[in-house]
Structures are given as C-alpha cells and as structure tokens.
Amino acid sequence: MNSNALLNGGIFAAFVAVTLVVVFRASKNTRTASDYYAAGRAFTGPQNGIAISGDYLSAASFLGIAGAIALYGYDGFLYSIGFLVAWLVALLLVAELLRNTGKYTMGDVLSYRMRQRPVRAAAATSTLAVSFFYLLAQMAGAGGLVALLLGIESKVGQAVVIAIVGALMILYVLIGGMKGTTWVQIIKAVLLISGAAVMTVWVLAKYGMNLSTLLGAAVDNSPAAGEKVLSPGLQYGATEISRLDFLSLAIALVLGTAGLPHILMRFYTVPSAKEARRSVVWAIVLIGVFYLFTLVLGYGAAALVGPEAIKNAPGKVNSAAPLLAEALGGPILLGFIAAVAFATILAVVAGLTITASASFAHDIYANVIKRGAADDKDQEVRVARITAVVIGAVAIVGGIVANGQNIAFLVALAFAVAASANLPTILYSLFWKQFNTSGALWSIYGGLGVCVTLIVFSPAVSGKATSMFPNADFDYFPLANPGLVSIPVSFFLGWLGTVLSGERDDAKFAQMEVRALTGIDSEKASAH
C-alpha cells in the first residue's frame, strides 16, 4: 500500500488544487455579509439540492455506513434508512417555512417573535455544540482514511494529517465563504455519487448483476455471523438494552436532520421558498440513490474483502469502502475513491465551519454584543473569519482524540444533539402560538445539557473496548445514543418553560405565520 502513496496523494492534491481555484474565483463576488453567509441567495434549487447532498453525504455516509453494513449487515443499513427518512421531516415541516422567516442563521427564526439577545445566544450555543460533534466525526474519518491511503499507521503521523485537513478546511472558508463552499460541495457530490455508482455496478457485475448472488457471497465470507448478516439483530438485537439503543438511534437519525444547523443554513442560499422546496426534492432523490449504493458497497465489502480484514485494517470499520475499491480496481481506483472520501470530509467540514462561524458572528457578535449595530460588511464578516480559525483549531484537536471511532456512530451523536437542542424549539416557534422566550431557553439549554451529559456518561465515551476512552469507566447511562431520553425531555422542557412563564405575543406570531406560509417580506437574492 505504501508504494501507492504518491499516486493516492497526487489524486487528492489534484482535487485540492481544482477546488482552491474554484474557491478563489467565487471569492471575487464575496463582498457583503449576504455573500459570505448565504452566497447572495443566488443558487437555483437543483444547484442547492446537489450542494445539500454534498453537505449531507458526509464521511459517515460513505465510509461509516459501508463499514457498518459490511460488519453488521441489515443493522448497518438501518443508518441509511434513518438518514434518508429524516428528509421527509425536513421537507414537510421545516424547509420552506425556515427559508421564509430566516435571514442567515437558525437564530434569526427562533428570535423573530422573542427577546433577541437571550434566544440568539442560546441558538448560537446549540449550533456550536452540534457543529463540534459533527466535526469530530469528519476529522476522525480523515485520520483513519489517511492511515489506509498513505500507510501512516502511527498516531502522530495521523494527527499531522488531521491538522493538514483542518488547515485546508479553514482556507476554503476564509477565502470563499458560502459561495466557494457551495461549489466545493457540488463538485464533491458529483464525484462521490459517480464513484459510488461505478463501484456499485462493478460489484454487481462480479456476481452477474444479481443482488441475491452477492448477498450469498457476503454470507459465505462472514463465517462468524453467517446468515445473521441478512436479518435484524446482529448489532442491536442481543439484549433489551441494545434494542432500546437501536430505537434511540433511529429517533435521533430521523429527527436530527431537521435540526442540523449546517443543513438549515443551506436553505438561505436560494432566492425563494419555492427553490428551497426544489432543493430538498433534489437532495432526497440524490441521497436516496446513494444510500441504495451503500447497500451494495457494504455487502460487496463483506463478500470481496471480508469482515476480519476490515476489522484489522488501520481505519477499522471506516476502511471497508477503500479496501473494496482496492479489491476491485487496484491502487488507481483506491486512489480515486480515497481522494473522493477526502473531498467529502473537506466539503462537509467547510460547511460546518462556515455555519458555526456565521452563527457566532451574526447571532452573538452582531446581535448580542453589538446589539445589531455592527457594520454589515466589515466587522461581522471579519469576526466570522476569526471564529472559523478558532473552530478549525478545536476541530483538529477533537479529531485527533476521536481518531479510530466509527464515524457513522459519531455523526449519530451529532444528530441526537441537533434533535434535542434545536428541533423542538424550531417546531414550537413555527407552530405554537403560546411559545415564548422562556420556553425557547428551557428547550435549547435543557435539551442540549441533558443530551451532552448523557453522552459523557454513556458507553460511547467510556466502559467498552470500542469507547472513546476504553480504559476509563464512568458509563452510568446504558444507551450509547441518548435520543430516546433527551429529545422527549427537550419537548417537555419547552412546554414547561412556556407554561410557567405565561409571556405571550400573539401579534408577533401572526406576523411570523403569514411570513412563513406566504413568503411576504422574506429575504430576497442580493443583486450585484
């Protein structure tokens, strides 16, 4: 594998060079806060839909899910189902209404009919928390991928590469803003879906284009699991706790997408609510097709590579797709697929970073600290860029700590935080007339606090060989994903805070309802 390191690295370097040129070109039109945060609202629905799929199909979707299916069969595919079904919630409940009522960030929507400063501060806090967990997953994927790609097996070497990925991510965001980041995501989505399609057809061709034959080969090459890879329960059916863990995971995946800040922010890059709807339809089609590919890729990795080889690879479960590429097309296909996976990581972390930095600059700096008096062009965007550097540095450190974890699982934790801290507050704000500032603060801080606390004291962090800190033991909460508890608690706290406060502003809700449903007075595309 080391003999191919130059080839693999060269393919990735070519992608970086091309995308940097695109980002530099995009930066020429980045002059205002609207340009930097929302790309001037100039992307069409199909363009934004492809970008959304590029943002959403993260390293977890490609590396983590393929690996989970290769090792756990049917139970691994449940990630794909959860991630896809989640888009129906986003389409039916959030996309159009959010585009009409917001401007740049989730905080714009939540603070529309409430006290600006405390609600914006809370929204920014939850955005930063979700972005941090999501960034952990992507950076951990970068470490494992490089271990396989360049033959760097030492933790120090992998840490250096994670730092390089983080530096590139910061560069994309600083130079190109949302416009540059969007074009990177479009390029990456096309490459990723095309690469997955080629591998899917290649795998099926090896088995006479017969899925049944492929599944039989996967069973034959999985002696430890046998036919269990084709039925539920291999990963989540052994005990009552594991079944509850699966239920918790499923709830977090289905409800989490509609609360992910970097996905919600993409709805502001289109000129109208109609284009926001088109964006989601395009995204659903592309993401659905891709997740069908992961089914073939996962079972193909089980059949052609084998679960034991995947477990013993430097990147463990995340190595399934690259190892399958090598088994199919040798070092050239491995280099291309690994470069696409790298591109996936870069595009997603760039989207996360610009979302988190925009939330801090627009919600905390401009509206909490400066009370709305910050200069639109200079001060706010400068603060966003500084914040991007800080977030990038934190992501690098976190990625080094999380290196080696299953990134699909780490992303599921981010979904749980998003579904706990953000979704209840968004839904209450859009649909419940009595909802008020106290309810929003109780829901956001309460859901976030409960979710993060349960994660810290869960088997995901300590107590098991697969935990983040395997030698520690403070897993007092039995479920690895806290969604089953934290999401209902957040809905309850939002209701309780509202009822106990009694504060109401029916006129503001009526204005918000009209704007959300009709698009009257919503933000338009900026003219150049």
Short mmCIF file of C-alpha atoms in Angstrom, two decimals:
data_model
loop_
_atom_site.label_atom_id
_atom_site.label_comp_id
_atom_site.label_asym_id
_atom_site.label_seq_id
_atom_site.Cartn_x
_atom_site.Cartn_y
_atom_site.Cartn_z
CA MET A 1 0.00 0.00 0.00
CA ASN A 2 2.92 2.37 0.77
CA SER A 3 4.20 2.05 -2.81
CA ASN A 4 0.96 3.67 -3.98
CA ALA A 5 1.12 6.55 -1.52
CA LEU A 6 2.41 9.01 -4.13
CA LEU A 7 -0.39 8.08 -6.56
CA ASN A 8 -3.06 8.38 -3.87
CA GLY A 9 -1.66 11.63 -2.55
CA GLY A 10 -1.36 13.01 -6.10
CA ILE A 11 -5.03 12.39 -6.89
CA PHE A 12 -6.06 14.14 -3.67
CA ALA A 13 -3.67 17.03 -4.35
CA ALA A 14 -5.25 17.47 -7.79
CA PHE A 15 -8.71 17.71 -6.22
CA VAL A 16 -7.46 20.28 -3.70
CA ALA A 17 -5.84 22.34 -6.47
CA VAL A 18 -9.00 22.37 -8.62
CA THR A 19 -11.30 23.26 -5.72
CA LEU A 20 -8.98 26.01 -4.49
CA VAL A 21 -9.16 27.60 -7.96
CA VAL A 22 -12.98 27.41 -7.76
CA VAL A 23 -12.94 28.94 -4.27
CA PHE A 24 -10.66 31.80 -5.37
CA ARG A 25 -12.96 32.57 -8.31
CA ALA A 26 -16.02 32.52 -6.02
CA SER A 27 -14.30 34.85 -3.54
CA LYS A 28 -14.26 37.67 -6.12
CA ASN A 29 -18.02 38.11 -5.62
CA THR A 30 -17.96 37.82 -1.83
CA ARG A 31 -18.40 41.44 -0.73
CA THR A 32 -21.27 41.60 1.78
CA ALA A 33 -22.49 39.54 4.74
CA SER A 34 -25.21 38.11 2.47
CA ASP A 35 -22.50 36.94 0.05
CA TYR A 36 -20.36 35.43 2.80
CA TYR A 37 -23.16 33.70 4.74
CA ALA A 38 -25.76 32.91 2.04
CA ALA A 39 -23.87 33.14 -1.29
CA GLY A 40 -26.04 36.14 -2.25
CA ARG A 41 -29.05 33.74 -2.35
CA ALA A 42 -28.05 33.14 -5.95
CA PHE A 43 -28.14 29.33 -6.27
CA THR A 44 -31.02 27.56 -8.01
CA GLY A 45 -32.99 24.75 -6.40
CA PRO A 46 -31.20 21.96 -8.33
CA GLN A 47 -27.78 23.50 -7.63
CA ASN A 48 -28.57 23.82 -3.94
CA GLY A 49 -30.05 20.32 -3.87
CA ILE A 50 -26.78 18.89 -5.20
CA ALA A 51 -24.87 21.00 -2.66
CA ILE A 52 -27.14 19.79 0.15
CA SER A 53 -26.46 16.19 -0.85
CA GLY A 54 -22.76 17.07 -0.85
CA ASP A 55 -23.10 18.57 2.62
CA TYR A 56 -25.22 15.70 3.96
CA LEU A 57 -23.38 12.74 2.41
CA SER A 58 -20.51 13.00 4.83
CA ALA A 59 -17.68 10.61 5.56
CA ALA A 60 -20.16 8.81 7.82
CA SER A 61 -22.45 8.13 4.87
CA PHE A 62 -19.69 6.78 2.67
CA LEU A 63 -17.10 5.22 4.98
CA GLY A 64 -19.05 4.57 8.18
CA ILE A 65 -22.24 3.11 6.69
CA ALA A 66 -20.43 0.92 4.15
CA GLY A 67 -18.33 -0.44 7.01
CA ALA A 68 -21.34 -0.93 9.28
CA ILE A 69 -23.16 -2.93 6.56
CA ALA A 70 -20.03 -4.99 5.85
CA LEU A 71 -19.73 -5.95 9.54
CA TYR A 72 -23.34 -5.96 10.75
CA GLY A 73 -25.38 -6.42 7.57
CA TYR A 74 -29.02 -5.43 7.97
CA ASP A 75 -28.41 -3.49 11.20
CA GLY A 76 -25.79 -1.37 9.45
CA PHE A 77 -28.24 -0.49 6.67
CA LEU A 78 -30.57 0.97 9.30
CA TYR A 79 -28.28 4.03 9.35
CA SER A 80 -29.05 4.59 5.66
CA ILE A 81 -32.80 4.25 6.23
CA GLY A 82 -32.74 6.68 9.16
CA PHE A 83 -30.66 9.28 7.34
CA LEU A 84 -32.98 9.16 4.30
CA VAL A 85 -36.36 9.13 6.08
CA ALA A 86 -35.19 12.17 8.05
CA TRP A 87 -35.51 14.28 4.90
CA LEU A 88 -39.28 13.89 4.90
CA VAL A 89 -39.37 15.72 8.23
CA ALA A 90 -37.13 18.45 6.81
CA LEU A 91 -39.25 18.78 3.64
CA LEU A 92 -42.70 18.73 5.24
CA LEU A 93 -42.07 20.73 8.41
CA VAL A 94 -39.01 22.93 8.07
CA ALA A 95 -37.50 23.82 4.66
CA GLU A 96 -39.99 26.30 3.19
CA LEU A 97 -41.04 27.91 6.49
CA LEU A 98 -37.43 28.37 7.57
CA ARG A 99 -36.44 29.96 4.25
CA ASN A 100 -39.29 32.47 4.54
CA THR A 101 -38.71 33.51 8.17
CA GLY A 102 -34.90 33.47 8.42
CA LYS A 103 -32.04 35.53 7.09
CA TYR A 104 -28.69 33.81 7.70
CA THR A 105 -28.93 31.51 10.73
CA MET A 106 -31.27 29.41 12.84
CA GLY A 107 -31.16 32.19 15.45
CA ASP A 108 -32.98 34.52 13.03
CA VAL A 109 -36.00 32.20 13.04
CA LEU A 110 -36.05 31.50 16.77
CA SER A 111 -35.67 35.16 17.76
CA TYR A 112 -38.24 36.50 15.28
CA ARG A 113 -41.05 36.76 17.86
CA MET A 114 -38.99 36.55 21.08
CA ARG A 115 -36.41 38.53 23.02
CA GLN A 116 -33.47 38.75 20.64
CA ARG A 117 -30.36 38.55 22.80
CA PRO A 118 -31.01 35.52 25.06
CA VAL A 119 -32.56 33.43 22.26
CA ARG A 120 -29.78 34.23 19.77
CA ALA A 121 -27.17 33.35 22.39
CA ALA A 122 -28.91 30.02 23.03
CA ALA A 123 -29.24 29.26 19.29
CA ALA A 124 -25.55 30.01 18.72
CA THR A 125 -24.57 27.78 21.65
CA SER A 126 -26.51 24.80 20.30
CA THR A 127 -25.19 25.44 16.76
CA LEU A 128 -21.60 25.37 18.02
CA ALA A 129 -22.27 22.18 20.02
CA VAL A 130 -23.83 20.30 17.07
CA SER A 131 -21.08 21.50 14.74
CA PHE A 132 -18.41 20.30 17.19
CA PHE A 133 -19.81 16.75 17.38
CA TYR A 134 -20.19 16.60 13.59
CA LEU A 135 -16.68 17.93 13.07
CA LEU A 136 -15.35 15.24 15.42
CA ALA A 137 -16.73 12.58 13.10
CA GLN A 138 -15.32 14.09 9.93
CA MET A 139 -11.85 14.69 11.35
CA ALA A 140 -11.76 11.17 12.83
CA GLY A 141 -12.59 9.87 9.35
CA ALA A 142 -9.69 11.84 7.91
CA GLY A 143 -7.25 10.15 10.29
CA GLY A 144 -8.42 6.63 9.50
CA LEU A 145 -8.54 7.27 5.78
CA VAL A 146 -5.00 8.59 5.67
CA ALA A 147 -3.78 5.62 7.67
CA LEU A 148 -5.06 3.40 4.88
CA LEU A 149 -4.27 5.71 1.97
CA LEU A 150 -0.68 6.68 2.74
CA GLY A 151 0.27 3.81 5.01
CA ILE A 152 0.70 6.13 8.00
CA GLU A 153 -0.07 3.91 10.98
CA SER A 154 1.48 5.96 13.80
CA LYS A 155 -0.94 8.13 15.77
CA VAL A 156 1.46 11.09 15.48
CA GLY A 157 1.52 10.84 11.68
CA GLN A 158 -2.28 10.62 11.53
CA ALA A 159 -2.54 13.63 13.85
CA VAL A 160 -0.35 15.66 11.47
CA VAL A 161 -2.63 14.76 8.54
CA ILE A 162 -5.76 15.67 10.53
CA ALA A 163 -4.13 19.05 11.16
CA ILE A 164 -3.47 19.48 7.41
CA VAL A 165 -7.13 18.65 6.60
CA GLY A 166 -8.21 21.21 9.22
CA ALA A 167 -5.95 23.87 7.72
CA LEU A 168 -7.36 23.28 4.22
CA MET A 169 -10.89 23.50 5.60
CA ILE A 170 -10.13 26.86 7.22
CA LEU A 171 -8.63 28.09 3.94
CA TYR A 172 -11.79 27.22 1.96
CA VAL A 173 -14.00 29.09 4.43
CA LEU A 174 -11.77 32.16 4.83
CA ILE A 175 -11.36 32.67 1.08
CA GLY A 176 -14.63 31.58 -0.50
CA GLY A 177 -17.32 31.98 2.14
CA MET A 178 -20.61 30.20 1.46
CA LYS A 179 -20.34 30.60 -2.33
CA GLY A 180 -16.95 28.89 -2.53
CA THR A 181 -18.01 26.24 -0.03
CA THR A 182 -21.18 25.51 -2.04
CA TRP A 183 -19.24 24.95 -5.26
CA VAL A 184 -16.83 22.63 -3.44
CA GLN A 185 -19.85 20.67 -2.15
CA ILE A 186 -21.38 20.45 -5.65
CA ILE A 187 -18.12 19.13 -7.14
CA LYS A 188 -17.70 16.69 -4.29
CA ALA A 189 -21.32 15.42 -4.56
CA VAL A 190 -20.90 14.69 -8.26
CA LEU A 191 -17.62 12.86 -7.64
CA LEU A 192 -18.94 10.90 -4.66
CA ILE A 193 -22.19 9.73 -6.27
CA SER A 194 -20.39 8.93 -9.55
CA GLY A 195 -17.66 6.98 -7.74
CA ALA A 196 -20.21 5.06 -5.68
CA ALA A 197 -22.22 4.28 -8.85
CA VAL A 198 -19.14 2.91 -10.65
CA MET A 199 -18.23 0.72 -7.66
CA THR A 200 -21.83 -0.50 -7.29
CA VAL A 201 -22.07 -1.60 -10.94
CA TRP A 202 -18.58 -3.15 -10.71
CA VAL A 203 -19.51 -5.18 -7.62
CA LEU A 204 -22.80 -6.37 -9.13
CA ALA A 205 -21.03 -7.25 -12.41
CA LYS A 206 -18.77 -9.63 -10.47
CA TYR A 207 -21.91 -11.52 -9.41
CA GLY A 208 -23.76 -11.50 -12.72
CA MET A 209 -25.73 -8.32 -11.83
CA ASN A 210 -27.60 -10.49 -9.31
CA LEU A 211 -28.06 -8.97 -5.85
CA SER A 212 -29.12 -12.34 -4.43
CA THR A 213 -25.82 -13.92 -5.51
CA LEU A 214 -23.92 -11.02 -3.92
CA LEU A 215 -25.77 -11.46 -0.62
CA GLY A 216 -24.98 -15.17 -0.68
CA ALA A 217 -21.29 -14.42 -1.20
CA ALA A 218 -21.37 -11.97 1.72
CA VAL A 219 -22.85 -14.69 3.94
CA ASP A 220 -20.21 -17.21 2.82
CA ASN A 221 -17.37 -14.75 3.54
CA SER A 222 -18.71 -13.84 7.01
CA PRO A 223 -18.15 -17.09 8.92
CA ALA A 224 -18.61 -15.53 12.37
CA ALA A 225 -22.05 -14.08 11.55
CA GLY A 226 -23.26 -16.34 8.73
CA GLU A 227 -26.82 -15.70 7.64
CA LYS A 228 -27.32 -13.25 10.51
CA VAL A 229 -25.90 -10.52 8.25
CA LEU A 230 -29.17 -10.68 6.29
CA SER A 231 -31.54 -10.34 9.23
CA PRO A 232 -32.11 -7.82 12.04
CA GLY A 233 -30.37 -8.15 15.39
CA LEU A 234 -26.70 -8.78 14.66
CA GLN A 235 -25.67 -5.47 16.26
CA TYR A 236 -28.77 -4.35 18.13
CA GLY A 237 -30.80 -7.45 18.96
CA ALA A 238 -28.74 -9.33 21.54
CA THR A 239 -30.15 -7.68 24.68
CA GLU A 240 -33.03 -5.46 25.75
CA ILE A 241 -30.59 -2.55 26.16
CA SER A 242 -29.23 -2.98 22.63
CA ARG A 243 -32.79 -2.94 21.22
CA LEU A 244 -33.51 0.25 23.14
CA ASP A 245 -30.23 1.63 21.81
CA PHE A 246 -31.41 0.95 18.27
CA LEU A 247 -34.73 2.71 18.94
CA SER A 248 -32.84 5.66 20.39
CA LEU A 249 -30.52 5.77 17.37
CA ALA A 250 -33.44 5.63 14.92
CA ILE A 251 -35.28 8.51 16.63
CA ALA A 252 -32.12 10.63 16.64
CA LEU A 253 -31.44 9.98 12.96
CA VAL A 254 -34.99 10.66 11.78
CA LEU A 255 -35.48 13.85 13.82
CA GLY A 256 -31.90 15.13 13.75
CA THR A 257 -31.65 16.28 10.13
CA ALA A 258 -34.31 18.98 10.52
CA GLY A 259 -32.25 20.43 13.39
CA LEU A 260 -28.78 20.34 11.81
CA PRO A 261 -27.62 23.98 11.54
CA HIS A 262 -25.34 23.45 8.51
CA ILE A 263 -28.24 21.85 6.60
CA LEU A 264 -30.74 24.52 7.69
CA MET A 265 -28.36 27.28 6.60
CA ARG A 266 -28.32 25.88 3.06
CA PHE A 267 -31.98 26.90 2.64
CA TYR A 268 -30.91 30.56 2.77
CA THR A 269 -28.70 30.27 -0.35
CA VAL A 270 -31.71 30.11 -2.71
CA PRO A 271 -33.81 33.11 -3.82
CA SER A 272 -37.25 31.83 -2.73
CA ALA A 273 -39.21 29.26 -0.74
CA LYS A 274 -40.14 27.50 -3.99
CA GLU A 275 -36.45 26.96 -4.74
CA ALA A 276 -35.97 25.73 -1.16
CA ARG A 277 -38.59 23.05 -1.79
CA ARG A 278 -36.93 22.09 -5.08
CA SER A 279 -33.63 21.88 -3.23
CA VAL A 280 -34.99 19.31 -0.81
CA VAL A 281 -36.61 17.23 -3.57
CA TRP A 282 -33.33 17.10 -5.48
CA ALA A 283 -31.48 16.25 -2.28
CA ILE A 284 -33.88 13.41 -1.40
CA VAL A 285 -33.50 11.83 -4.86
CA LEU A 286 -29.69 12.03 -4.86
CA ILE A 287 -29.31 10.93 -1.25
CA GLY A 288 -31.79 8.06 -1.71
CA VAL A 289 -29.92 6.74 -4.75
CA PHE A 290 -26.62 6.99 -2.90
CA TYR A 291 -27.90 5.05 0.11
CA LEU A 292 -29.06 2.27 -2.21
CA PHE A 293 -25.48 2.17 -3.47
CA THR A 294 -24.20 1.78 0.11
CA LEU A 295 -26.20 -1.43 0.45
CA VAL A 296 -24.29 -2.98 -2.46
CA LEU A 297 -20.97 -1.47 -1.34
CA GLY A 298 -21.35 -2.78 2.21
CA TYR A 299 -22.27 -6.32 1.24
CA GLY A 300 -19.70 -6.14 -1.56
CA ALA A 301 -17.00 -5.32 1.01
CA ALA A 302 -18.15 -8.28 3.12
CA ALA A 303 -18.04 -10.59 0.09
CA LEU A 304 -14.78 -9.42 -1.50
CA VAL A 305 -12.74 -8.13 1.47
CA GLY A 306 -14.20 -9.91 4.48
CA PRO A 307 -15.15 -8.65 7.95
CA GLU A 308 -11.89 -9.78 9.58
CA ALA A 309 -9.72 -7.88 7.08
CA ILE A 310 -11.84 -4.77 7.64
CA LYS A 311 -11.58 -5.03 11.45
CA ASN A 312 -7.79 -5.41 11.24
CA ALA A 313 -7.23 -2.51 8.79
CA PRO A 314 -5.71 0.74 10.16
CA GLY A 315 -9.02 2.61 9.82
CA LYS A 316 -11.05 -0.37 11.12
CA VAL A 317 -14.75 -0.18 10.15
CA ASN A 318 -14.17 3.04 8.16
CA SER A 319 -11.78 1.19 5.80
CA ALA A 320 -14.42 -1.01 4.13
CA ALA A 321 -15.11 1.22 1.09
CA PRO A 322 -11.43 1.99 0.31
CA LEU A 323 -10.49 -1.70 0.73
CA LEU A 324 -13.34 -2.68 -1.60
CA ALA A 325 -12.07 -0.14 -4.15
CA GLU A 326 -8.61 -1.68 -3.96
CA ALA A 327 -10.04 -5.19 -4.36
CA LEU A 328 -11.98 -4.07 -7.45
CA GLY A 329 -9.62 -1.76 -9.31
CA GLY A 330 -6.27 -1.87 -7.55
CA PRO A 331 -4.34 1.23 -6.49
CA ILE A 332 -5.84 3.54 -9.14
CA LEU A 333 -9.45 3.02 -8.02
CA LEU A 334 -8.31 3.09 -4.39
CA GLY A 335 -6.60 6.44 -5.02
CA PHE A 336 -9.69 7.88 -6.69
CA ILE A 337 -12.14 6.64 -4.04
CA ALA A 338 -9.87 7.73 -1.18
CA ALA A 339 -9.49 11.16 -2.80
CA VAL A 340 -13.30 11.38 -3.11
CA ALA A 341 -13.61 10.42 0.57
CA PHE A 342 -11.09 13.13 1.43
CA ALA A 343 -13.07 15.59 -0.69
CA THR A 344 -16.16 14.51 1.22
CA ILE A 345 -14.51 15.32 4.52
CA LEU A 346 -13.18 18.67 3.31
CA ALA A 347 -16.51 19.79 1.85
CA VAL A 348 -18.54 18.81 4.92
CA VAL A 349 -16.16 20.35 7.47
CA ALA A 350 -16.05 23.55 5.41
CA GLY A 351 -19.86 23.71 5.52
CA LEU A 352 -19.90 23.05 9.26
CA THR A 353 -17.22 25.65 9.92
CA ILE A 354 -18.93 28.43 7.98
CA THR A 355 -22.23 27.63 9.73
CA ALA A 356 -20.69 27.73 13.20
CA SER A 357 -18.68 30.88 12.47
CA ALA A 358 -21.72 32.61 10.93
CA SER A 359 -23.84 31.75 13.96
CA PHE A 360 -21.26 33.19 16.35
CA ALA A 361 -20.62 36.34 14.29
CA HIS A 362 -24.24 37.06 13.32
CA ASP A 363 -26.04 35.95 16.49
CA ILE A 364 -23.51 36.52 19.29
CA TYR A 365 -21.29 39.33 17.99
CA ALA A 366 -23.65 41.39 15.82
CA ASN A 367 -26.92 40.96 17.74
CA VAL A 368 -25.92 40.17 21.33
CA ILE A 369 -22.65 42.03 21.88
CA LYS A 370 -23.16 44.86 19.35
CA ARG A 371 -26.99 44.88 19.71
CA GLY A 372 -27.45 44.96 15.93
CA ALA A 373 -25.09 47.92 15.39
CA ALA A 374 -22.20 46.00 13.75
CA ASP A 375 -21.19 47.10 10.26
CA ASP A 376 -22.73 44.61 7.80
CA LYS A 377 -19.73 44.26 5.55
CA ASP A 378 -16.59 44.61 7.62
CA GLN A 379 -16.95 43.92 11.32
CA GLU A 380 -19.34 40.97 11.25
CA VAL A 381 -17.63 39.11 8.40
CA ARG A 382 -14.20 39.73 9.98
CA VAL A 383 -15.41 38.19 13.24
CA ALA A 384 -16.85 35.23 11.30
CA ARG A 385 -13.47 34.60 9.70
CA ILE A 386 -11.63 34.78 13.02
CA THR A 387 -14.21 32.39 14.51
CA ALA A 388 -13.64 29.97 11.62
CA VAL A 389 -9.94 29.76 12.52
CA VAL A 390 -10.75 29.06 16.18
CA ILE A 391 -13.36 26.41 15.29
CA GLY A 392 -10.91 24.80 12.89
CA ALA A 393 -8.29 24.56 15.64
CA VAL A 394 -10.78 23.00 18.08
CA ALA A 395 -11.91 20.53 15.38
CA ILE A 396 -8.31 19.45 14.77
CA VAL A 397 -7.74 18.69 18.46
CA GLY A 398 -11.10 16.88 18.76
CA GLY A 399 -10.44 14.86 15.61
CA ILE A 400 -7.10 13.67 16.99
CA VAL A 401 -8.82 12.49 20.19
CA ALA A 402 -11.67 10.75 18.30
CA ASN A 403 -9.40 9.12 15.69
CA GLY A 404 -10.35 5.46 15.16
CA GLN A 405 -14.01 5.73 16.21
CA ASN A 406 -16.82 4.60 13.88
CA ILE A 407 -17.71 7.89 12.24
CA ALA A 408 -21.29 6.87 11.42
CA PHE A 409 -21.81 6.44 15.15
CA LEU A 410 -20.17 9.80 15.97
CA VAL A 411 -22.43 11.54 13.45
CA ALA A 412 -25.43 9.86 15.10
CA LEU A 413 -24.42 11.62 18.33
CA ALA A 414 -24.43 14.95 16.46
CA PHE A 415 -27.93 14.12 15.20
CA ALA A 416 -29.05 13.42 18.77
CA VAL A 417 -27.74 16.81 19.93
CA ALA A 418 -29.45 18.56 16.97
CA ALA A 419 -32.75 16.77 17.58
CA SER A 420 -32.60 17.52 21.31
CA ALA A 421 -31.43 21.15 21.32
CA ASN A 422 -32.79 22.55 18.04
CA LEU A 423 -35.75 20.69 16.58
CA PRO A 424 -38.27 21.11 19.45
CA THR A 425 -37.55 24.85 19.60
CA ILE A 426 -37.85 25.26 15.81
CA LEU A 427 -41.18 23.39 15.67
CA TYR A 428 -42.61 25.21 18.69
CA SER A 429 -41.54 28.58 17.20
CA LEU A 430 -43.17 27.86 13.85
CA PHE A 431 -46.40 26.16 15.00
CA TRP A 432 -47.25 27.02 18.66
CA LYS A 433 -48.79 30.43 19.29
CA GLN A 434 -48.17 30.40 23.08
CA PHE A 435 -44.46 29.55 22.78
CA ASN A 436 -42.23 32.24 24.28
CA THR A 437 -38.66 33.18 25.19
CA SER A 438 -38.58 31.17 28.42
CA GLY A 439 -39.80 28.06 26.61
CA ALA A 440 -37.14 28.50 23.94
CA LEU A 441 -34.34 28.86 26.51
CA TRP A 442 -35.56 25.89 28.56
CA SER A 443 -35.86 23.76 25.43
CA ILE A 444 -32.46 24.65 23.94
CA TYR A 445 -30.32 24.69 27.07
CA GLY A 446 -32.23 21.87 28.74
CA GLY A 447 -32.17 19.59 25.68
CA LEU A 448 -28.52 20.37 24.99
CA GLY A 449 -27.47 19.90 28.62
CA VAL A 450 -29.34 16.61 29.06
CA CYS A 451 -28.09 15.23 25.73
CA VAL A 452 -24.41 16.12 26.25
CA THR A 453 -24.47 14.90 29.87
CA LEU A 454 -25.93 11.53 28.84
CA ILE A 455 -23.33 11.22 26.05
CA VAL A 456 -20.48 11.87 28.52
CA PHE A 457 -21.76 9.15 30.86
CA SER A 458 -22.60 6.67 28.09
CA PRO A 459 -20.74 3.64 26.68
CA ALA A 460 -19.82 5.84 23.70
CA VAL A 461 -17.24 7.62 25.86
CA SER A 462 -16.08 5.01 28.38
CA GLY A 463 -16.52 1.47 29.66
CA LYS A 464 -16.09 -0.58 26.46
CA ALA A 465 -13.23 -1.56 24.17
CA THR A 466 -14.89 0.47 21.40
CA SER A 467 -15.38 3.59 23.57
CA MET A 468 -13.55 6.86 23.04
CA PHE A 469 -11.71 6.31 26.34
CA PRO A 470 -11.68 2.49 26.66
CA ASN A 471 -9.57 2.44 29.84
CA ALA A 472 -11.94 4.70 31.78
CA ASP A 473 -15.22 3.52 33.30
CA PHE A 474 -17.97 6.05 34.01
CA ASP A 475 -20.72 4.73 31.70
CA TYR A 476 -23.62 5.20 34.14
CA PHE A 477 -26.17 5.75 31.34
CA PRO A 478 -26.71 2.45 29.49
CA LEU A 479 -27.61 3.74 25.99
CA ALA A 480 -24.86 4.73 23.54
CA ASN A 481 -27.20 7.23 21.83
CA PRO A 482 -29.26 9.42 24.22
CA GLY A 483 -32.00 10.47 21.76
CA LEU A 484 -34.70 8.28 23.31
CA VAL A 485 -34.44 10.28 26.55
CA SER A 486 -33.08 13.70 25.58
CA ILE A 487 -35.49 14.51 22.71
CA PRO A 488 -38.75 14.00 24.70
CA VAL A 489 -37.17 15.85 27.65
CA SER A 490 -36.43 18.84 25.39
CA PHE A 491 -40.02 18.93 24.08
CA PHE A 492 -41.29 18.71 27.66
CA LEU A 493 -38.96 21.49 28.90
CA GLY A 494 -40.06 23.76 26.05
CA TRP A 495 -43.69 23.26 27.06
CA LEU A 496 -42.96 23.63 30.79
CA GLY A 497 -40.90 26.81 30.39
CA THR A 498 -43.66 28.36 28.29
CA VAL A 499 -46.48 27.44 30.69
CA LEU A 500 -44.63 28.62 33.79
CA SER A 501 -43.67 31.94 32.20
CA GLY A 502 -47.03 32.97 30.76
CA GLU A 503 -45.35 35.54 28.50
CA ARG A 504 -47.14 35.91 25.12
CA ASP A 505 -47.05 37.99 21.95
CA ASP A 506 -49.85 36.81 19.66
CA ALA A 507 -49.36 39.66 17.19
CA LYS A 508 -45.77 38.66 16.53
CA PHE A 509 -46.79 35.04 15.99
CA ALA A 510 -49.46 36.11 13.49
CA GLN A 511 -46.84 38.11 11.54
CA MET A 512 -44.45 35.16 11.60
CA GLU A 513 -47.17 32.74 10.48
CA VAL A 514 -48.11 34.90 7.48
CA ARG A 515 -44.45 35.34 6.51
CA ALA A 516 -43.66 31.63 6.94
CA LEU A 517 -46.63 30.47 4.84
CA THR A 518 -46.62 33.13 2.11
CA GLY A 519 -43.04 34.38 1.88
CA ILE A 520 -44.14 38.02 2.18
CA ASP A 521 -41.18 40.19 3.34
CA SER A 522 -38.80 37.22 3.26
CA GLU A 523 -35.15 37.79 2.36
CA LYS A 524 -34.54 38.07 -1.39
CA ALA A 525 -31.48 37.43 -3.52
CA SER A 526 -28.95 40.25 -3.41
CA ALA A 527 -28.20 42.00 -6.69
CA HIS A 528 -24.69 42.66 -7.96
#
